[in-house]
mmCIF file with all atom_site columns, C-alpha atoms in Angstrom:
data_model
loop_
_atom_site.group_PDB
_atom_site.id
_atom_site.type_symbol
_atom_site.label_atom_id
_atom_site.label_alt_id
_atom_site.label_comp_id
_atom_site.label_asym_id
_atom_site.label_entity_id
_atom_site.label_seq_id
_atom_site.pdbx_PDB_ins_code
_atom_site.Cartn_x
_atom_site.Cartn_y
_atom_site.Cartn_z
_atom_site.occupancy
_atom_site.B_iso_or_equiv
_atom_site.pdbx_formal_charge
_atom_site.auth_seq_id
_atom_site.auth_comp_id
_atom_site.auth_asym_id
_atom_site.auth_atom_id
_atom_site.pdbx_PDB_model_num
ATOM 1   C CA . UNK A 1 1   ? 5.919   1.946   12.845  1.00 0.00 ? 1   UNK A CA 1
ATOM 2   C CA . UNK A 1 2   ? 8.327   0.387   10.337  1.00 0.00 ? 2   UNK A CA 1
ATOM 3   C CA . UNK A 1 3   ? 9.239   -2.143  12.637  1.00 0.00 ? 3   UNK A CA 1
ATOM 4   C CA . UNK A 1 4   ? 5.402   -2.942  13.517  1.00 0.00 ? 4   UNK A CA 1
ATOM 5   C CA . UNK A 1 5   ? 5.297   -3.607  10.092  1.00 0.00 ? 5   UNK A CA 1
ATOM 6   C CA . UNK A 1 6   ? 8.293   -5.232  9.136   1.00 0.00 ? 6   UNK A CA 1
ATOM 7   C CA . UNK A 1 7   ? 9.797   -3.455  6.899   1.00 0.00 ? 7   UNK A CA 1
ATOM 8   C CA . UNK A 1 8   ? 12.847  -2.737  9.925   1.00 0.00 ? 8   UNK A CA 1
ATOM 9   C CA . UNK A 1 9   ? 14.008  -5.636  12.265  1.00 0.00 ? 9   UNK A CA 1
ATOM 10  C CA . UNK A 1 10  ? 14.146  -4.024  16.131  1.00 0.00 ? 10  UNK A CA 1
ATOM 11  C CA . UNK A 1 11  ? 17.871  -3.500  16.787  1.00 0.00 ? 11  UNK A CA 1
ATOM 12  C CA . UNK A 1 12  ? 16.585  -4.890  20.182  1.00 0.00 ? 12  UNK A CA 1
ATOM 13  C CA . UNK A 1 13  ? 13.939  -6.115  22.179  1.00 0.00 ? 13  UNK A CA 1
ATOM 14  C CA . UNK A 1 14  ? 10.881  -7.362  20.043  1.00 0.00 ? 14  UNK A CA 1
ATOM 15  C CA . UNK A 1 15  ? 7.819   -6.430  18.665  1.00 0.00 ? 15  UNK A CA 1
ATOM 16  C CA . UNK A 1 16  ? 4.985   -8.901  18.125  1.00 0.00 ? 16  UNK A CA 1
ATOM 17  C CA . UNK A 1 17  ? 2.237   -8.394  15.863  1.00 0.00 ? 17  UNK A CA 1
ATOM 18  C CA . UNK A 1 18  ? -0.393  -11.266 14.441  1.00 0.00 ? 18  UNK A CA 1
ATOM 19  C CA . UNK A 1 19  ? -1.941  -10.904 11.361  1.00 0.00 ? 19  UNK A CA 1
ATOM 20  C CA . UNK A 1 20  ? -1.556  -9.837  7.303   1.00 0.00 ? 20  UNK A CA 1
ATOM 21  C CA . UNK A 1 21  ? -0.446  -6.097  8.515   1.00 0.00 ? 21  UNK A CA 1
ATOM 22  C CA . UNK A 1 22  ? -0.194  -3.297  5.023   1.00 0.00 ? 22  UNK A CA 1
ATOM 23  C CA . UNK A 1 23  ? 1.263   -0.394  5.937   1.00 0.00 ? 23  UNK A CA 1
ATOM 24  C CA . UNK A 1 24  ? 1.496   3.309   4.099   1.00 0.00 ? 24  UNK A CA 1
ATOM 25  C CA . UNK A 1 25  ? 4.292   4.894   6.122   1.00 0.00 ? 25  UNK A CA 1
ATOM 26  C CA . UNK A 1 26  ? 6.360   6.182   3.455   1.00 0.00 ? 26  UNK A CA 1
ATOM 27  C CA . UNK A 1 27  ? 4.336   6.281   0.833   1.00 0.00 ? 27  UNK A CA 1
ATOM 28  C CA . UNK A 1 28  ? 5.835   2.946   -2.049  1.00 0.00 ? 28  UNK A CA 1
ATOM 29  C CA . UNK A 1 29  ? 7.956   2.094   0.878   1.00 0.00 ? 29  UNK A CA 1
ATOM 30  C CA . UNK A 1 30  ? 7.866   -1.192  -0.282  1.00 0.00 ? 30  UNK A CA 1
ATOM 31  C CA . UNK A 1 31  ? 8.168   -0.383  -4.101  1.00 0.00 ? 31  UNK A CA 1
ATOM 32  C CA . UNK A 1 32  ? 11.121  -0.678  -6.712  1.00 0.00 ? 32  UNK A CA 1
ATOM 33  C CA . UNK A 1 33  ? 11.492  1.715   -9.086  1.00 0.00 ? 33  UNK A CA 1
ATOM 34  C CA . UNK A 1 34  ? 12.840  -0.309  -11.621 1.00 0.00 ? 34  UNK A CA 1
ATOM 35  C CA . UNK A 1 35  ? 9.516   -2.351  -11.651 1.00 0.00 ? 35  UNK A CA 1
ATOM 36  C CA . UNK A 1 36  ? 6.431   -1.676  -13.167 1.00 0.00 ? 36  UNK A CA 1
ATOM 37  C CA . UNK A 1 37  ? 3.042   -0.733  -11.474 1.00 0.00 ? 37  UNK A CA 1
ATOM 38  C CA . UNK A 1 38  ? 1.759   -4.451  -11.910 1.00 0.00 ? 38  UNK A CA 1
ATOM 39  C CA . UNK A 1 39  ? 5.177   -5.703  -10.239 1.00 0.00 ? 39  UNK A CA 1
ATOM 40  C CA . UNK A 1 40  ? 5.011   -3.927  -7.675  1.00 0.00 ? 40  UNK A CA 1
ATOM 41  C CA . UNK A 1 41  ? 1.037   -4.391  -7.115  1.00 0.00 ? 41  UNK A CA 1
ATOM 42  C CA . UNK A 1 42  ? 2.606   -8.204  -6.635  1.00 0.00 ? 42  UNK A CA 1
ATOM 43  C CA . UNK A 1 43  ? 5.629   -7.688  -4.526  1.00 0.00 ? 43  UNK A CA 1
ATOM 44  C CA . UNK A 1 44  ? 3.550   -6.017  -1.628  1.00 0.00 ? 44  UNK A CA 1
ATOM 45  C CA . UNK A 1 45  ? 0.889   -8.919  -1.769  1.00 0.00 ? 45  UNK A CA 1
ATOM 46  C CA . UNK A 1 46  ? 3.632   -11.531 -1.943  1.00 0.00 ? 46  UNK A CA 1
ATOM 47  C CA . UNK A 1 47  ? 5.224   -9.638  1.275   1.00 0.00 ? 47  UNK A CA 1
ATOM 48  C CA . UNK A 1 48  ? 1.705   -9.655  3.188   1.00 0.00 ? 48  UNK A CA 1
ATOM 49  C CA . UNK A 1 49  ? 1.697   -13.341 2.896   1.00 0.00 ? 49  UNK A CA 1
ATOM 50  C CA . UNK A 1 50  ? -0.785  -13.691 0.045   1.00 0.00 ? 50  UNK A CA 1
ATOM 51  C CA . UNK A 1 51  ? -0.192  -16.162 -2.708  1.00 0.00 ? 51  UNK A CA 1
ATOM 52  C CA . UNK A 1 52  ? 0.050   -15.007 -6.495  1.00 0.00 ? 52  UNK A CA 1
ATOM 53  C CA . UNK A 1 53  ? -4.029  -16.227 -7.245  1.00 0.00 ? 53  UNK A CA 1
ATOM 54  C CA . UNK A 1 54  ? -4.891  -14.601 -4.191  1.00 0.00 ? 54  UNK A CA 1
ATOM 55  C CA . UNK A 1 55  ? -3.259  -11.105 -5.878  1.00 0.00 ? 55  UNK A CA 1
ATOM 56  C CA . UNK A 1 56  ? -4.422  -11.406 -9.224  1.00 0.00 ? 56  UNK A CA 1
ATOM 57  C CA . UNK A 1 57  ? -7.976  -11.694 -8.101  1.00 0.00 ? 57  UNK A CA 1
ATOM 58  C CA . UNK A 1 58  ? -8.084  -8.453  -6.775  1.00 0.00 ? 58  UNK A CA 1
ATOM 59  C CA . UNK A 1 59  ? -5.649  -6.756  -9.033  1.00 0.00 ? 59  UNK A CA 1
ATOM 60  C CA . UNK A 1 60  ? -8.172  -5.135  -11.607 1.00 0.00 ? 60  UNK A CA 1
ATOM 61  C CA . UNK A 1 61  ? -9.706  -3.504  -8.480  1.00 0.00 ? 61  UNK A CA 1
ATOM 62  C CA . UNK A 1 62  ? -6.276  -2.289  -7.438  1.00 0.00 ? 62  UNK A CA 1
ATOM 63  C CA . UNK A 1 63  ? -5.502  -0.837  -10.673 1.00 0.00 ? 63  UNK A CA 1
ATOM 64  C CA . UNK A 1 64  ? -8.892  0.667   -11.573 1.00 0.00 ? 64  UNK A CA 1
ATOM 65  C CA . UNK A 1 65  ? -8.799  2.055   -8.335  1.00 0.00 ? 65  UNK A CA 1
ATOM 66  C CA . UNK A 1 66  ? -5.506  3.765   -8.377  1.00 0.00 ? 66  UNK A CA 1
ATOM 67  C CA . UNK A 1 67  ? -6.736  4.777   -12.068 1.00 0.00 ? 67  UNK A CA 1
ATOM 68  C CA . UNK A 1 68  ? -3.881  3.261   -13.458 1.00 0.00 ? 68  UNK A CA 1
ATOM 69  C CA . UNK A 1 69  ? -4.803  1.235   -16.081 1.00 0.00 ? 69  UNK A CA 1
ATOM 70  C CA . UNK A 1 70  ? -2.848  2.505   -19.101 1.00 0.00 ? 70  UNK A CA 1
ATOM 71  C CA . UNK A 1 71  ? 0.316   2.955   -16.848 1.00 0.00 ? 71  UNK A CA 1
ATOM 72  C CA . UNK A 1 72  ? -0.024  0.023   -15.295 1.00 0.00 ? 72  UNK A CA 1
ATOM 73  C CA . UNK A 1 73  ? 3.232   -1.587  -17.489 1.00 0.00 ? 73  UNK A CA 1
ATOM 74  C CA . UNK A 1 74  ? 5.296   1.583   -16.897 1.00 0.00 ? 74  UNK A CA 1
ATOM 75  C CA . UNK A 1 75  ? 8.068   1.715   -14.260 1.00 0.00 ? 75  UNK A CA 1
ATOM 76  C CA . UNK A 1 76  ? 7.115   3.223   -11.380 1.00 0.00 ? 76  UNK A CA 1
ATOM 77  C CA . UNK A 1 77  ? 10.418  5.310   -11.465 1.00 0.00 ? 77  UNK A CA 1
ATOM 78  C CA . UNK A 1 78  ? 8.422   6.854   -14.398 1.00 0.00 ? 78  UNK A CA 1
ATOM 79  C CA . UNK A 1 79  ? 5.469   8.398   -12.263 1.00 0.00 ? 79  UNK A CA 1
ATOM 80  C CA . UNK A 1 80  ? 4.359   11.215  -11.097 1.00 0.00 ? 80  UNK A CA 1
ATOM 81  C CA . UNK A 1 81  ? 4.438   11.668  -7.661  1.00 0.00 ? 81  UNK A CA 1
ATOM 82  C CA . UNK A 1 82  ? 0.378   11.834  -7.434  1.00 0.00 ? 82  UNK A CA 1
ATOM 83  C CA . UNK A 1 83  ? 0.364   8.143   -9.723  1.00 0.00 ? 83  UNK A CA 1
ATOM 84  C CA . UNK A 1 84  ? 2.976   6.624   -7.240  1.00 0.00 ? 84  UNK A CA 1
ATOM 85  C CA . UNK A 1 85  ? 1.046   7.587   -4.825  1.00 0.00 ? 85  UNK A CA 1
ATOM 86  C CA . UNK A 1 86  ? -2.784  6.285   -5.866  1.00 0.00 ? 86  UNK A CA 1
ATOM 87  C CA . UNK A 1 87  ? -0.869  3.425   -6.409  1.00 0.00 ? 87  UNK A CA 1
ATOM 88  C CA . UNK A 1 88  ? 0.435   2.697   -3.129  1.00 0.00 ? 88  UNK A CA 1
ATOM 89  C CA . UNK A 1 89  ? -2.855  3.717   -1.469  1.00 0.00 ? 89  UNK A CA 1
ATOM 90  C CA . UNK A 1 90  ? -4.995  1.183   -3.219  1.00 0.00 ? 90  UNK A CA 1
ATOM 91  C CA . UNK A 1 91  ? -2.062  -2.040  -2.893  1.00 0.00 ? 91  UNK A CA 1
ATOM 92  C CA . UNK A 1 92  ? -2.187  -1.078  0.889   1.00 0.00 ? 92  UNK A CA 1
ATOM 93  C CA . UNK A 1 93  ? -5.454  -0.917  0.871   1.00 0.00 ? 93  UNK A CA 1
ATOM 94  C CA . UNK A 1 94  ? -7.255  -3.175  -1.703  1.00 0.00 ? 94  UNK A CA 1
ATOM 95  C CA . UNK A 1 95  ? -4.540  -6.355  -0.516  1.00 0.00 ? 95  UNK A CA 1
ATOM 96  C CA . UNK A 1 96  ? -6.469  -7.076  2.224   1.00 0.00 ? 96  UNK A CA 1
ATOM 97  C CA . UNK A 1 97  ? -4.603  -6.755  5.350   1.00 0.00 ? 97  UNK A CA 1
ATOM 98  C CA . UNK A 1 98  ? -6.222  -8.082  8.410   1.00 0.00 ? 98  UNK A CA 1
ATOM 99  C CA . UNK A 1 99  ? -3.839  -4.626  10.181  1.00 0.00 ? 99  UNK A CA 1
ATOM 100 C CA . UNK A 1 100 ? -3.543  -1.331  8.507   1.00 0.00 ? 100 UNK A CA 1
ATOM 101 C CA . UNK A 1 101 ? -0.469  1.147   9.849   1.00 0.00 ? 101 UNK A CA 1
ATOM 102 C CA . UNK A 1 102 ? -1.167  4.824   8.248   1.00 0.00 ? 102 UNK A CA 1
ATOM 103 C CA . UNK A 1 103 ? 1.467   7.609   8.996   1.00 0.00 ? 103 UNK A CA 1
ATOM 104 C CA . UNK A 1 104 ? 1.061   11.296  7.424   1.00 0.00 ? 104 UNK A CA 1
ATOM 105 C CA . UNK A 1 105 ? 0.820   10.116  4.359   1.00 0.00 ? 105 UNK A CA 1
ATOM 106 C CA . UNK A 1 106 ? -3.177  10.847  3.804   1.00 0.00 ? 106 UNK A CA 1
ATOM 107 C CA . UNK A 1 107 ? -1.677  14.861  3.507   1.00 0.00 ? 107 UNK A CA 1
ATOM 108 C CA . UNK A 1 108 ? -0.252  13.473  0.087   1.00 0.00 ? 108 UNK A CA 1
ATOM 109 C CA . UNK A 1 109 ? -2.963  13.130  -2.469  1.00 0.00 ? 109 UNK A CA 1
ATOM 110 C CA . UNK A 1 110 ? -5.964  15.232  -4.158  1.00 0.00 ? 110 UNK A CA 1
ATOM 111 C CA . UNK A 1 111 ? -9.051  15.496  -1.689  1.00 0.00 ? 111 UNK A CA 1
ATOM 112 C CA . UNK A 1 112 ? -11.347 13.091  -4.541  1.00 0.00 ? 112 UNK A CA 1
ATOM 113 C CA . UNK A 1 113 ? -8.351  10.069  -3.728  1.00 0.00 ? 113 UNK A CA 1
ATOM 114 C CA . UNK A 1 114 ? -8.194  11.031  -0.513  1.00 0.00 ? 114 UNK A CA 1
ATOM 115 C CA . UNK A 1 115 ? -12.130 10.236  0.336   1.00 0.00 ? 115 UNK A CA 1
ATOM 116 C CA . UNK A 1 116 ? -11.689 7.615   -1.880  1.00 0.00 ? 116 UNK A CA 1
ATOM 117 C CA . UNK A 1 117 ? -9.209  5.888   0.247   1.00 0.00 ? 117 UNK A CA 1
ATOM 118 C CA . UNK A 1 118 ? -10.559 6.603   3.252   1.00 0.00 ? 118 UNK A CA 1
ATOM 119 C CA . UNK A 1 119 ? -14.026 5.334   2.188   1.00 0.00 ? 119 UNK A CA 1
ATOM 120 C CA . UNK A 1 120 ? -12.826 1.920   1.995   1.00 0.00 ? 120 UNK A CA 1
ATOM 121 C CA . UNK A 1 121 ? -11.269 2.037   6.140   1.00 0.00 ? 121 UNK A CA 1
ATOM 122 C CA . UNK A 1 122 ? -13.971 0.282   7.162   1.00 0.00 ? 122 UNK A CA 1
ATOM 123 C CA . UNK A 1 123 ? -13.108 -2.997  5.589   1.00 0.00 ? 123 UNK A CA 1
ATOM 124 C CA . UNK A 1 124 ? -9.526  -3.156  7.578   1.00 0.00 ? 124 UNK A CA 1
ATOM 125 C CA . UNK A 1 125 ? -10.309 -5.310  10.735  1.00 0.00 ? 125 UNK A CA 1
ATOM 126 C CA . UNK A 1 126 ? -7.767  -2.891  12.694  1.00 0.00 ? 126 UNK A CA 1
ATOM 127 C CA . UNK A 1 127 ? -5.734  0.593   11.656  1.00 0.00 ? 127 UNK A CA 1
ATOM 128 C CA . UNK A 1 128 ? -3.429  2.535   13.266  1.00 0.00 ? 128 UNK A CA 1
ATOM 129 C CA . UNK A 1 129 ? -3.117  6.635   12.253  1.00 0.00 ? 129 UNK A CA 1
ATOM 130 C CA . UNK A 1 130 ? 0.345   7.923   13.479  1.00 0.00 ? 130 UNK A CA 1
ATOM 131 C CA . UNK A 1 131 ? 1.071   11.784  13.057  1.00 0.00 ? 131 UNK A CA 1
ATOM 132 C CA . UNK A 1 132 ? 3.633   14.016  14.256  1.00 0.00 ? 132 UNK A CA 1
ATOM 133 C CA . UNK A 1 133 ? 2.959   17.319  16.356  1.00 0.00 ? 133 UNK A CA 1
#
């Protein structure tokens, strides 16, 4: 899955994927601690391809639906583990990627974020749920 969406290169062979692909594999996989919420809200978008107006137009929606918005400033190495994760759900989500990869991480979250999140699937051209047995 992390190669699928590029966070890993293969160590051989090759996978090919086309499209803006978000991914919530380990949940903030592609977060730094030492930046803030709105940094990272950025980082992800600038990863998926999308250029800096594209992000700021839908970065109220990302915070207000993470329910962020007076921690939005504060380093993510400074939230709680429930705040780190709304936040990761709704960049994943709320970026727009064309390709959505989901791993176990829906377990992680209270049951009100987690219908949230799931409410808004249907906008995601294509997702992909991996679990373990």
């Amino acid at each position: 899955m992390s190669i699928l969406s590029r966070i890993t290169r293969p160590t051989a062979g090759w996978a090919e994927i086309h499209g803006r692909v978000g991914s919530l594999l380990e949940v903030g996989t592609r977060f730094h601690p030492e930046l803030t919420g709105r940094e990272n809200t950025f980082l992800p978008g600038a990863i998926l391809g999308m250029s800096k107006a594209e992000i700021a137009r839908k970065f109220d929606e990302v915070v207000a639906f993470a329910e962020l918005e007076k921690f939005i400033d504060t380093p993510v190495k400074h939230y709680s583990s429930g705040m780190y994760v709304r936040l990761a759900f709704a960049v994943a989500a709320l970026l727009e990627p064309e390709i959505l990869l989901v791993e176990e991480v829906l377990a992680v979250g209270d049951i009100k974020f987690q219908r949230k999140f799931l409410s808004i699937f249907c906008t995601v051209s294509a997702w992909f749920v991996a679990t373990r047995l």
